[in-house]
mmCIF file of C-alpha atoms and ligand atoms in Angstrom:
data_model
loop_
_atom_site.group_PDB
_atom_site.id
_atom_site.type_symbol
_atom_site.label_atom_id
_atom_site.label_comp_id
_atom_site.label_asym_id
_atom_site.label_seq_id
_atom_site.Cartn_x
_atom_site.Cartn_y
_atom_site.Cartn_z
ATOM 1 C CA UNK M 1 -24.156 -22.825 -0.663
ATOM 2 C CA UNK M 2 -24.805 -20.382 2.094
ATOM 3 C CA UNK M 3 -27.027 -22.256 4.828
ATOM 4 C CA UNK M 4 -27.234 -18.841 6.899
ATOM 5 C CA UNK M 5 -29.200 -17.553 3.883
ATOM 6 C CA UNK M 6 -31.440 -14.006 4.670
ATOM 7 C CA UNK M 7 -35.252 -15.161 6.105
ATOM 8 C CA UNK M 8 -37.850 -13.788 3.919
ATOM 9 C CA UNK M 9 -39.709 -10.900 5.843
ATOM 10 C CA UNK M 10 -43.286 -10.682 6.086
ATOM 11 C CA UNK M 11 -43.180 -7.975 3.859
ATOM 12 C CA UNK M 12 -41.265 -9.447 1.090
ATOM 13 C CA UNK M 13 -41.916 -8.556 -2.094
ATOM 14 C CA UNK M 14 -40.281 -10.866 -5.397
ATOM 15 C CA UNK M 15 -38.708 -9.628 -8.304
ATOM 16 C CA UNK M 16 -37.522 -11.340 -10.965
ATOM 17 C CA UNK M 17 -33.770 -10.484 -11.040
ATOM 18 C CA UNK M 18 -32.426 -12.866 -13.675
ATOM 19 C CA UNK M 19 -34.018 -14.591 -16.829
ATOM 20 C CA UNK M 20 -32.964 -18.167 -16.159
ATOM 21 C CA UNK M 21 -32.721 -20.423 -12.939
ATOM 22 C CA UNK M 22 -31.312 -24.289 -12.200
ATOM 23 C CA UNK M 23 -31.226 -26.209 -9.295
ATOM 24 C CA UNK M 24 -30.788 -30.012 -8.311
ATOM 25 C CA UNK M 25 -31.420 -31.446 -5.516
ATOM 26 C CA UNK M 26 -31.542 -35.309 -3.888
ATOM 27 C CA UNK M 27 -34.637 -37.178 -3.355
ATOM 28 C CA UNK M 28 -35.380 -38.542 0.962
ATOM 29 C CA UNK M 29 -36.843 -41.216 1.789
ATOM 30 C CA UNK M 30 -38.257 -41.070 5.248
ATOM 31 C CA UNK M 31 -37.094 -43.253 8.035
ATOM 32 C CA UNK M 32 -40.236 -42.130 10.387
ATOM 33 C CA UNK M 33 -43.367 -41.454 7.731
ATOM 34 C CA UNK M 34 -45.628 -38.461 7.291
ATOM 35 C CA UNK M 35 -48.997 -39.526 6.635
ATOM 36 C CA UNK M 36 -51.985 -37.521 7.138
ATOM 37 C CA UNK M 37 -52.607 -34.148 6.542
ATOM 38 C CA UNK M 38 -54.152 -31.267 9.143
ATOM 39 C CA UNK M 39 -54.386 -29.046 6.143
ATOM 40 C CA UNK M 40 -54.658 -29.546 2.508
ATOM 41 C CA UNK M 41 -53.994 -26.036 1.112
ATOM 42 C CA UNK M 42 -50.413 -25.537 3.048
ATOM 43 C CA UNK M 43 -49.460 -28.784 3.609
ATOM 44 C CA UNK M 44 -49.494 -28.933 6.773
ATOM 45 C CA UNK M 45 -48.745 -32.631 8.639
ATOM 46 C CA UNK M 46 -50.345 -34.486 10.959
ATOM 47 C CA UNK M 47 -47.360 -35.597 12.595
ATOM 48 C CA UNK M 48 -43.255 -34.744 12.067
ATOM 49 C CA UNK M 49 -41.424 -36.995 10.164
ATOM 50 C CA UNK M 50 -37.517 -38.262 9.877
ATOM 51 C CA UNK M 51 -35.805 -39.040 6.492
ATOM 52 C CA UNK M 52 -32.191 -39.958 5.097
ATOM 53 C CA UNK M 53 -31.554 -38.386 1.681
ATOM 54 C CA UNK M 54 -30.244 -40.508 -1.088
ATOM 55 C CA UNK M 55 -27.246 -39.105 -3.285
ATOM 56 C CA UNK M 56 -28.140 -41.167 -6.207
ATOM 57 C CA UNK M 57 -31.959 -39.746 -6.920
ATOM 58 C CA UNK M 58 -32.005 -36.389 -7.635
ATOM 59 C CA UNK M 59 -33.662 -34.185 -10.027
ATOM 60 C CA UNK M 60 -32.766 -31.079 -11.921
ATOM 61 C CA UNK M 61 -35.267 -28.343 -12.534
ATOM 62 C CA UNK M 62 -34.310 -25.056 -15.125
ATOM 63 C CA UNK M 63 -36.819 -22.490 -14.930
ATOM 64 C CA UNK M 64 -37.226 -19.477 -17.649
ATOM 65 C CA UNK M 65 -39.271 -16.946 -17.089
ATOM 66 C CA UNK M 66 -41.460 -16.058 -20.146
ATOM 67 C CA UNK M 67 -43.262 -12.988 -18.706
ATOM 68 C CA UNK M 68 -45.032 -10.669 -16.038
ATOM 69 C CA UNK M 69 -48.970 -11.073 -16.670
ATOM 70 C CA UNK M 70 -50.161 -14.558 -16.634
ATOM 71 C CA UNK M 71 -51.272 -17.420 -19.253
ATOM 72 C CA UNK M 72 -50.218 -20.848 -18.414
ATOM 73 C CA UNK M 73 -47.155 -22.277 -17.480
ATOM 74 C CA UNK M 74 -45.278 -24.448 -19.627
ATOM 75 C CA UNK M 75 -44.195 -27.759 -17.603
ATOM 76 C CA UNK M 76 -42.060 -30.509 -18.733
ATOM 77 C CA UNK M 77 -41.240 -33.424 -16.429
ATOM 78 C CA UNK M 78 -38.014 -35.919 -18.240
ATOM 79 C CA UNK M 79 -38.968 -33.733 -21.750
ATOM 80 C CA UNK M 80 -42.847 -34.443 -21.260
ATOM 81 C CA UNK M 81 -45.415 -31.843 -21.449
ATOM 82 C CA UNK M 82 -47.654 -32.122 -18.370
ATOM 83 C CA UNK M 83 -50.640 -30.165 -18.135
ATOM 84 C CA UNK M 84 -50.922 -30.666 -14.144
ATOM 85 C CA UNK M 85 -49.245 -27.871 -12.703
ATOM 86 C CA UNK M 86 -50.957 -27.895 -9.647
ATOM 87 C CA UNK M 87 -48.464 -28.435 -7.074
ATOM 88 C CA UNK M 88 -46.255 -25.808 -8.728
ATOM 89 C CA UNK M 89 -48.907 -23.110 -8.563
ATOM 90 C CA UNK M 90 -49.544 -23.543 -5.444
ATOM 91 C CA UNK M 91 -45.977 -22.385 -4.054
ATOM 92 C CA UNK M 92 -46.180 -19.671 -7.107
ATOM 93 C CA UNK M 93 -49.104 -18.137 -5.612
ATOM 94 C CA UNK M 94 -47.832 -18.419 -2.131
ATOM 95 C CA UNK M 95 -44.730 -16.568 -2.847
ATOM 96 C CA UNK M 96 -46.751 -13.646 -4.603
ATOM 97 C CA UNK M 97 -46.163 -14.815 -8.379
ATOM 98 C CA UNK M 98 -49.050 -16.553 -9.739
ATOM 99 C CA UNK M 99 -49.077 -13.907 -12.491
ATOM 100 C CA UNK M 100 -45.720 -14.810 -13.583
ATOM 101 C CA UNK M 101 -45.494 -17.406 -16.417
ATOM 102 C CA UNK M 102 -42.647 -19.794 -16.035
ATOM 103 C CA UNK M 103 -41.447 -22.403 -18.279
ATOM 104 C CA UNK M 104 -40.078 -25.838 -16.110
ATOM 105 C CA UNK M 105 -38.054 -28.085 -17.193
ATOM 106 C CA UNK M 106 -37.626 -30.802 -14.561
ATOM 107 C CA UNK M 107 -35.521 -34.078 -15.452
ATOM 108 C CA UNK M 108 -35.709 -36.972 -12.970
ATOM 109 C CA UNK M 109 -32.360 -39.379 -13.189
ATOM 110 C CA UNK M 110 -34.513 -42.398 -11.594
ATOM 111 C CA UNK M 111 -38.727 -43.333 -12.072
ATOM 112 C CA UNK M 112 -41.055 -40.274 -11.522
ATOM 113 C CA UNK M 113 -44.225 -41.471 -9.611
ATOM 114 C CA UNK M 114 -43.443 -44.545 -8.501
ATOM 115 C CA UNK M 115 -42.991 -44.295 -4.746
ATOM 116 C CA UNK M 116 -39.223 -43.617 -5.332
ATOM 117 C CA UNK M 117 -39.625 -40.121 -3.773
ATOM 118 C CA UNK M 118 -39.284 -38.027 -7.060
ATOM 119 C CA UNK M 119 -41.825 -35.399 -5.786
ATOM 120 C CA UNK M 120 -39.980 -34.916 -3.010
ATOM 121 C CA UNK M 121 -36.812 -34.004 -5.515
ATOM 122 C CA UNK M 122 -38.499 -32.708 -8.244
ATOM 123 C CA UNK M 123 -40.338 -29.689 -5.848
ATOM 124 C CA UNK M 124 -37.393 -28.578 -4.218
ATOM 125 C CA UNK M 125 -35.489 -28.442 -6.919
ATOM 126 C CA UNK M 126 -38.523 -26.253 -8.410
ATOM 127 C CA UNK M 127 -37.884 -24.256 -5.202
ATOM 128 C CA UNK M 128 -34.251 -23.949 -5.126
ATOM 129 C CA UNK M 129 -34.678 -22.712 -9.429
ATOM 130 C CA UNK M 130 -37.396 -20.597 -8.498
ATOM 131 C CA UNK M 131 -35.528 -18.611 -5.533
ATOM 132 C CA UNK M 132 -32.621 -18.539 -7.872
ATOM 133 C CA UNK M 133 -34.881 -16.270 -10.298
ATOM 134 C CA UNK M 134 -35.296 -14.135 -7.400
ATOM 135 C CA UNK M 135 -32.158 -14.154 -5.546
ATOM 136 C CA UNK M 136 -28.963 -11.312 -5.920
ATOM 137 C CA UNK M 137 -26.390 -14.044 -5.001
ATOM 138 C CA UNK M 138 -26.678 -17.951 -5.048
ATOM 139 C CA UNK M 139 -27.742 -18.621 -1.235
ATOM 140 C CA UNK M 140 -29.139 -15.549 -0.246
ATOM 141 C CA UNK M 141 -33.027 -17.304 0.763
ATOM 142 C CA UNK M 142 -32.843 -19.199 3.540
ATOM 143 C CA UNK M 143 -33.009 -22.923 3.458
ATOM 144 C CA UNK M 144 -35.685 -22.989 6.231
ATOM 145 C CA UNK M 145 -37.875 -20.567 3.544
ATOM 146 C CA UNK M 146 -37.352 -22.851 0.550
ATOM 147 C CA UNK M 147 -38.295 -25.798 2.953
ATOM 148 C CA UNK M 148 -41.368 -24.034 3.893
ATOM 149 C CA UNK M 149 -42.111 -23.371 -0.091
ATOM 150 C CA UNK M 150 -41.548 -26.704 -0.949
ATOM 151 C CA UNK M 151 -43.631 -28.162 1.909
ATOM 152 C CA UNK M 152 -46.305 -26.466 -0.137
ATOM 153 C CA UNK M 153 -45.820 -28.113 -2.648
ATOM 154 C CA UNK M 154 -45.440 -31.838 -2.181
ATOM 155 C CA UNK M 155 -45.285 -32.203 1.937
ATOM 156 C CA UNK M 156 -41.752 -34.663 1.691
ATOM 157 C CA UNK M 157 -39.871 -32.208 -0.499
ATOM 158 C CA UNK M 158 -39.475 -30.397 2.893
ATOM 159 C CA UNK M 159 -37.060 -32.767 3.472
ATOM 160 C CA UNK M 160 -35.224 -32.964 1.014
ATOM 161 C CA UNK M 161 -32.651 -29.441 1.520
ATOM 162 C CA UNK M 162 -31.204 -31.560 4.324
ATOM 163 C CA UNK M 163 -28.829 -33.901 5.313
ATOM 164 C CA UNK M 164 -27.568 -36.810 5.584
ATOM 165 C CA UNK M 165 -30.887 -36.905 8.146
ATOM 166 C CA UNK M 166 -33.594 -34.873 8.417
ATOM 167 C CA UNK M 167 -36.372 -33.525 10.927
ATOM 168 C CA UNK M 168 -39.364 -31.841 9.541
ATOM 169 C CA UNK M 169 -41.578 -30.671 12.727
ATOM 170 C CA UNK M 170 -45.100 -30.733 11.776
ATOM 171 C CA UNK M 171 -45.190 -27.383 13.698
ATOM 172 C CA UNK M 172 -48.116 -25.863 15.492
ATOM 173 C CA UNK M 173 -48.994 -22.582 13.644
ATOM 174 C CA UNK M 174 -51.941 -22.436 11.487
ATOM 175 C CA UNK M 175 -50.280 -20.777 8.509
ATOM 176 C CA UNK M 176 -47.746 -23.210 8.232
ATOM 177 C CA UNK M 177 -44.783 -20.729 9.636
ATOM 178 C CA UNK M 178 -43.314 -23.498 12.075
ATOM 179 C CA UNK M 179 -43.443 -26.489 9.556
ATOM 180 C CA UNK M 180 -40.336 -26.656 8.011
ATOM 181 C CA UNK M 181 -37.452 -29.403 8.301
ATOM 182 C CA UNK M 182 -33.736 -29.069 9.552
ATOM 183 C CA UNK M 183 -30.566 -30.891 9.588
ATOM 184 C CA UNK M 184 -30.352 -34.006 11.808
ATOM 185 C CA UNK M 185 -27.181 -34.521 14.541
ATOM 186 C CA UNK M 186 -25.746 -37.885 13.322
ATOM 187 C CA UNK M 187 -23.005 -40.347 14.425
ATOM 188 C CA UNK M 188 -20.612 -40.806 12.219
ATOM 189 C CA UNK M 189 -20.452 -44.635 11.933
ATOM 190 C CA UNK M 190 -23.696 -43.696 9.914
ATOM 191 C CA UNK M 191 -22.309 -40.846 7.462
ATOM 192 C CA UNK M 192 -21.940 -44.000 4.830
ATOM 193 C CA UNK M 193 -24.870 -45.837 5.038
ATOM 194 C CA UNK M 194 -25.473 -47.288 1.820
ATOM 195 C CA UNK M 195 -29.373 -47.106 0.296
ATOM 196 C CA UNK M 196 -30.196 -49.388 -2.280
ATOM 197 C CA UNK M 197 -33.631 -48.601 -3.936
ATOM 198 C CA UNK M 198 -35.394 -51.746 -5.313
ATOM 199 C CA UNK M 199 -36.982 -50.940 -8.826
ATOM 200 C CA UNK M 200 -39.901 -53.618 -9.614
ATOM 201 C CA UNK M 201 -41.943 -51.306 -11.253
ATOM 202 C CA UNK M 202 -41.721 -47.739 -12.550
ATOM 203 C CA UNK M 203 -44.978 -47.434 -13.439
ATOM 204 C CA UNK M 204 -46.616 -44.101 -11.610
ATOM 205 C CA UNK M 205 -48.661 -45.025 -8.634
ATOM 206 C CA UNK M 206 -52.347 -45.477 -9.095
ATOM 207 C CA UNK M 207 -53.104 -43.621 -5.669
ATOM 208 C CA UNK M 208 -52.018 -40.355 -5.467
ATOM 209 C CA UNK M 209 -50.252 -39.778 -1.758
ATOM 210 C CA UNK M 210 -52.789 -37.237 -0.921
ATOM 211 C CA UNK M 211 -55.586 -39.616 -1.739
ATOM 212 C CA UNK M 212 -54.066 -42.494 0.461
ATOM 213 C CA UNK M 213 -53.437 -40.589 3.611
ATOM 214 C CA UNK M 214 -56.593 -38.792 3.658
ATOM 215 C CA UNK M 215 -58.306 -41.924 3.270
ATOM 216 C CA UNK M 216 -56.266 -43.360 5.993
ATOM 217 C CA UNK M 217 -57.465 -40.737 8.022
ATOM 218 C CA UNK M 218 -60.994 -40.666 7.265
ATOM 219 C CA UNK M 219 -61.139 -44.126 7.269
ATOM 220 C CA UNK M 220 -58.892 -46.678 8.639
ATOM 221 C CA UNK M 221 -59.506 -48.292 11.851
ATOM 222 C CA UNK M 222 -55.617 -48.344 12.345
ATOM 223 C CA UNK M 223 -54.968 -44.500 12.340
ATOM 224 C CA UNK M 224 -55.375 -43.986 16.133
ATOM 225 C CA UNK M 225 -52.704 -46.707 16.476
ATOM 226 C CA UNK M 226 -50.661 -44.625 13.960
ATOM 227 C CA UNK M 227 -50.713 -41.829 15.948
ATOM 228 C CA UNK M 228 -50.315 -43.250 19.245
ATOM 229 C CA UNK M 229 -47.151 -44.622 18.419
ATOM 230 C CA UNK M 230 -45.458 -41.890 16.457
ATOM 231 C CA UNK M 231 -43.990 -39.143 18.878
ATOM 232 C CA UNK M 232 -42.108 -42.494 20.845
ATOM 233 C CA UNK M 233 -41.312 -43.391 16.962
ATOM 234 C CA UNK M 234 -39.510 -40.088 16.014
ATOM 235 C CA UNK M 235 -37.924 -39.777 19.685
ATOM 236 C CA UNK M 236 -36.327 -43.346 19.316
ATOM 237 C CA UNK M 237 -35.348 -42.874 15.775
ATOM 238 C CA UNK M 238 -33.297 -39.521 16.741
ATOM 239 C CA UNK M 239 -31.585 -41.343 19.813
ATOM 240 C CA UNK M 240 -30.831 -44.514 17.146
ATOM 241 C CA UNK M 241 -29.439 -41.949 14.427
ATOM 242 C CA UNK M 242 -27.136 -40.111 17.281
ATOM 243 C CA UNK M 243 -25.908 -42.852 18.782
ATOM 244 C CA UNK M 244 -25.513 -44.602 15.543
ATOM 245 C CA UNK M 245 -27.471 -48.038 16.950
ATOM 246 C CA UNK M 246 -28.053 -49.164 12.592
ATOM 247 C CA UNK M 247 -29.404 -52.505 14.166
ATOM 248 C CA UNK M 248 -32.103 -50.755 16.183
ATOM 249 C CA UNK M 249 -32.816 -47.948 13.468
ATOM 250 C CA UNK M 250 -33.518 -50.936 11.056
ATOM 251 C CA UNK M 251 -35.804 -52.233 13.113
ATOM 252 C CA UNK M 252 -37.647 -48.976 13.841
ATOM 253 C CA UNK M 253 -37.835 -48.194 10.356
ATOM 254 C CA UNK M 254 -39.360 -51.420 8.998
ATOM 255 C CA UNK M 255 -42.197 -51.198 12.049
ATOM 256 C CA UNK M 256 -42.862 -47.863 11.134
ATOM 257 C CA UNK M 257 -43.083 -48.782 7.262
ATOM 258 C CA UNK M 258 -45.493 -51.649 7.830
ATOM 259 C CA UNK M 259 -47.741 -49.731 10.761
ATOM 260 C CA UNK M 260 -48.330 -46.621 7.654
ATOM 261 C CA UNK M 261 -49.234 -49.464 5.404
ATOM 262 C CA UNK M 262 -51.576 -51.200 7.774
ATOM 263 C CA UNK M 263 -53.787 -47.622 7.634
ATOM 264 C CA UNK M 264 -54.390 -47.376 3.789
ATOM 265 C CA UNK M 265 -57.586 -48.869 2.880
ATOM 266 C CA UNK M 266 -57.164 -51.452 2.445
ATOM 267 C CA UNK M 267 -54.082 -51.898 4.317
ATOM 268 C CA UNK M 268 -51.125 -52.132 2.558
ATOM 269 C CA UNK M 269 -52.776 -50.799 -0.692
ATOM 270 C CA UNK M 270 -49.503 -49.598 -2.331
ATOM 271 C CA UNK M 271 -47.753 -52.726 -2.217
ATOM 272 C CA UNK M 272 -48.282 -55.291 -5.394
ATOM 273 C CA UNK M 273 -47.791 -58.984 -5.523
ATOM 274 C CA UNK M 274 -43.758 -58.579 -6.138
ATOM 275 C CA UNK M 275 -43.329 -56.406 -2.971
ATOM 276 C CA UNK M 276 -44.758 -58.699 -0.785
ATOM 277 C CA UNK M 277 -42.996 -61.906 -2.644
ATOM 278 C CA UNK M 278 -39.666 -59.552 -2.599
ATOM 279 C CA UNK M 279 -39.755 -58.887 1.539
ATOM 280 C CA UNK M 280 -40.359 -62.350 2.120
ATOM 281 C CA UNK M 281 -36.957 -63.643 0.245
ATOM 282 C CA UNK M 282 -35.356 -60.848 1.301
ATOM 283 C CA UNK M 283 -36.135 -61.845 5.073
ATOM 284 C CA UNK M 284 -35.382 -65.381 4.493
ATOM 285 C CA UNK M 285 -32.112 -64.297 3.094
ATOM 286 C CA UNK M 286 -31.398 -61.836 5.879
ATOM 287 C CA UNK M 287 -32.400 -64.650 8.305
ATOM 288 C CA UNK M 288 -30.209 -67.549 6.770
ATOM 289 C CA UNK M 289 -26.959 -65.951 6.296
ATOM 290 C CA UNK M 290 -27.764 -62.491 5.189
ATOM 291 C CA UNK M 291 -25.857 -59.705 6.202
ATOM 292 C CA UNK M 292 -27.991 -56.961 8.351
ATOM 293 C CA UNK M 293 -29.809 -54.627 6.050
ATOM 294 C CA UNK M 294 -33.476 -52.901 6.414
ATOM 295 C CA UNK M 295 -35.888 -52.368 4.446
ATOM 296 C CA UNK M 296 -38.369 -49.536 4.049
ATOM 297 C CA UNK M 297 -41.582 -48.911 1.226
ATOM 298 C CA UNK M 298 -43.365 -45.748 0.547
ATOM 299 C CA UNK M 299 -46.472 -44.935 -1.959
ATOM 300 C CA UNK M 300 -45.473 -47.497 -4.569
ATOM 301 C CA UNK M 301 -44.435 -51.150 -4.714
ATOM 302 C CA UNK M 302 -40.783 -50.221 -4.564
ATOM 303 C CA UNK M 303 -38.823 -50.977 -2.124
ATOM 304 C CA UNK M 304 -35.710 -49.190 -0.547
ATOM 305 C CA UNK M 305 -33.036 -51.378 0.886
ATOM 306 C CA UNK M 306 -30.221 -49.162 4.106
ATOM 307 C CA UNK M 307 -26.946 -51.692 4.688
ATOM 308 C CA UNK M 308 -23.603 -50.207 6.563
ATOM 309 C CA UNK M 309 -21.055 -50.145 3.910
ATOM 310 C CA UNK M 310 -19.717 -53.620 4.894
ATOM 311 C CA UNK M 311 -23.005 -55.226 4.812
ATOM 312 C CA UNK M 312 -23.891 -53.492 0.945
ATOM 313 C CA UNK M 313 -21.301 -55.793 -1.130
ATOM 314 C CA UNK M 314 -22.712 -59.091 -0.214
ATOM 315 C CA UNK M 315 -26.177 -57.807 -0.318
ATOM 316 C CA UNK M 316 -25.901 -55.867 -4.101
ATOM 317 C CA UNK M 317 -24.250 -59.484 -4.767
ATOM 318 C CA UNK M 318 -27.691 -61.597 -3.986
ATOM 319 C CA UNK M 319 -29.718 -58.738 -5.935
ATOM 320 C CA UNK M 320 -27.948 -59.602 -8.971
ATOM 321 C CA UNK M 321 -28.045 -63.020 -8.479
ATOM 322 C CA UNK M 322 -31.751 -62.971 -8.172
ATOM 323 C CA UNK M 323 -32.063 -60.495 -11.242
ATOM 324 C CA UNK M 324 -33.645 -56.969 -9.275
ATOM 325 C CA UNK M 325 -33.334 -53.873 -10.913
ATOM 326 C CA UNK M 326 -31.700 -51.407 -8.247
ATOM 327 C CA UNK M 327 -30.309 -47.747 -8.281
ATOM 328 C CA UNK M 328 -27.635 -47.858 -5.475
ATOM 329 C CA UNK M 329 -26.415 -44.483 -3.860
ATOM 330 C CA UNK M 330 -25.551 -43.636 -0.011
ATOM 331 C CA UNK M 331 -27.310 -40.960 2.499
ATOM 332 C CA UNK M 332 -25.834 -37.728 1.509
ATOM 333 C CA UNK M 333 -27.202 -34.333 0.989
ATOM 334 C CA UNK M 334 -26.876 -32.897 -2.496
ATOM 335 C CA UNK M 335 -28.611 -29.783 -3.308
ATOM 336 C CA UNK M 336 -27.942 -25.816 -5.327
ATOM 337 C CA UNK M 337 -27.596 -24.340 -8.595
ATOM 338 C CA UNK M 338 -24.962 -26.747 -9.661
ATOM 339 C CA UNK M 339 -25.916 -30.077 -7.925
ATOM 340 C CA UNK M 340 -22.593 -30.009 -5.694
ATOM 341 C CA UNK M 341 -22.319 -32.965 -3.258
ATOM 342 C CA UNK M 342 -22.637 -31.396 0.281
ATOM 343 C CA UNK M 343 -21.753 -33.703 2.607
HETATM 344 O O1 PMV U 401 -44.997 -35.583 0.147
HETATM 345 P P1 PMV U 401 -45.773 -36.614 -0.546
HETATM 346 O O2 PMV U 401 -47.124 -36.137 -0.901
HETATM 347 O O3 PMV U 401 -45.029 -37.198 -1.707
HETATM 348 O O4 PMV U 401 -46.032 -37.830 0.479
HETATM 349 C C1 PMV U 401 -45.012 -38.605 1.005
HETATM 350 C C2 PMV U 401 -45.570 -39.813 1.635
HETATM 351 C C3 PMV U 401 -44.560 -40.872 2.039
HETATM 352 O O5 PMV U 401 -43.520 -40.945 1.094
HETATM 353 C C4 PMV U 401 -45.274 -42.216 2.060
HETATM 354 C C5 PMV U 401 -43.999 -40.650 3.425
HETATM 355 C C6 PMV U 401 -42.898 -39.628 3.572
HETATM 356 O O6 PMV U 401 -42.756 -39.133 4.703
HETATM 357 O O7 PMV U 401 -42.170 -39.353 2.619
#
């Protein structure tokens, strides 16, 4: 894949140059959380955010397009018809072709919905298909332009054309031209960090990310807190991902996990009664005789284990002992037409 890919111009204009686009790319689960919106149309963050991207959760998207002048888009999400297409039409009429009717097909090889970061796949993979409709040559649209489409989609899918680490800077600009995310500089001690994601339930979440943070914002007591702490969160987190400190990321994470819980209404809304009955033995094993691992939960119950590669063995071990469900894959970056492994 070309990274140097051509910037769209302010005057681009799209045409369709081929009937028939695919793209897969890896799901991110962020290390230093977005939550909160400045602007619901494009958006656009309150804050910038930091994620790892996970080899093992990826979707693959296939796009046809059916013709020029409008009626509804057919979308299928792991062979289901879904009616919703409102995330999707929101980058189509940003890039100019809301009048162009698209069938999706958009396959998910772990839950959709459940807090295990498939919007975050599933839009930029919509992205990467729907540039490839448009593009001469594989790679020609920049990376930073599909970030910025799939931004407007589903905020974390941003994310998720980077890594193994990635930065998305909330940006200052009002139409959204400075919010995109980029590749992290990492150490290499941390290019096989292990992520083991935690299935207790793959049911879809009952509150909608968009719902939670802007309640948080409206609402909680605990977002000024939130945002005092962030910009020192995000600094330390870079300096802990260059110099490859896992001990002191771990502990950033987790912090940062648990202070975005404390501002949904009510705090920690997202987790059930197995999440919170899962962190506590996992902490008593990590405590007794565990080996170091951290944890980190997003807008579901599920939770997503990080563990150096020495560390992972031992800790898959007491997961099976104790009967969890888990999808295990390393940070990574895995993204283009035919789902190569990047990193
Ligand atoms: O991009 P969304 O709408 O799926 O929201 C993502 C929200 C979190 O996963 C909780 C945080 C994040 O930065 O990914």
């Amino acid at each position: 894949m070309n990274e140097s890919g051509k910037p769209l111009s302010s005057d681009f204009s799209p045409v369709c140059r081929r009937p028939k686009a695919s793209y897969t790319c890896a799901a991110n689960i962020a290390l230093i959380k977005y939550w909160g919106k400045r602007d619901l149309e494009l958006n656009l963050p309150i804050n910038s955010s930091i994620s790892a991207t996970i080899d093992a959760l990826t979707s693959r998207t296939t796009i046809e397009f059916l013709d020029e002048d409008g009626g509804p888009d057919e979308l299928y999400i792991n062979e289901k018809n879904v009616t919703d297409s409102t995330k999707t039409d929101r980058v189509k009429k940003h890039l100019g072709v809301a009048h162009w009717r698209l069938r999706m097909h958009s396959r998910n090889n772990f839950p959709t919905g459940s807090g295990l970061a498939s919007s975050a796949s599933g839009l930029a993979a919509f992205v990467g298909a729907l540039c490839g409709l448009l593009e001469e040559r594989p790679g020609e649209i920049a990376l930073e332009d599909m970030s910025r489409l799939a931004r407007i989609g589903s905020g974390s899918a941003a994310r998720s054309f980077f890594g193994p680490f990635a930065y998305w800077q909330r940006g200052e600009r009002s139409d959204g031209s400075d919010s995109y995310a980029h590749d992290l500089t990492f150490h290499n001690d941390l290019a096989e960090l292990d992520c083991t994601a935690l299935v207790l339930s793959d049911a879809v979440k009952s509150v909608p990310s968009t719902k939670g943070m802007q309640e948080s914002v409206a609402e909680s007591p605990h977002y000024a807190e939130w945002l005092e702490h962030i910009n020192a969160d995000l600094k330390a987190m870079c300096k802990n991902i260059v110099r490859g400190d896992f001990e002191a990321m771990g502990a950033l994470m987790e912090e940062n996990a648990y202070r975005m819980h404390g501002t949904t209404i009510p705090p920690n809304r997202y987790f059930s009664q197995e999440t919170f009955a899962t962190l506590a033995k996992l902490k008593s094993y990590r405590r007794k005789d565990g080996p170091f691992f951290a944890f980190t939960m997003d807008a579901g119950p599920n939770i997503k284990l990080f563990s150096l590669p020495d560390a992972t063995g031992p800790l898959r071990k007491f997961l099976e002992r104790e009967n969890y469900r888990t999808i295990a894959g390393r940070v990574g970056r895995l993204h283009g037409p035919t789902g190569e492994h990047l990193f």
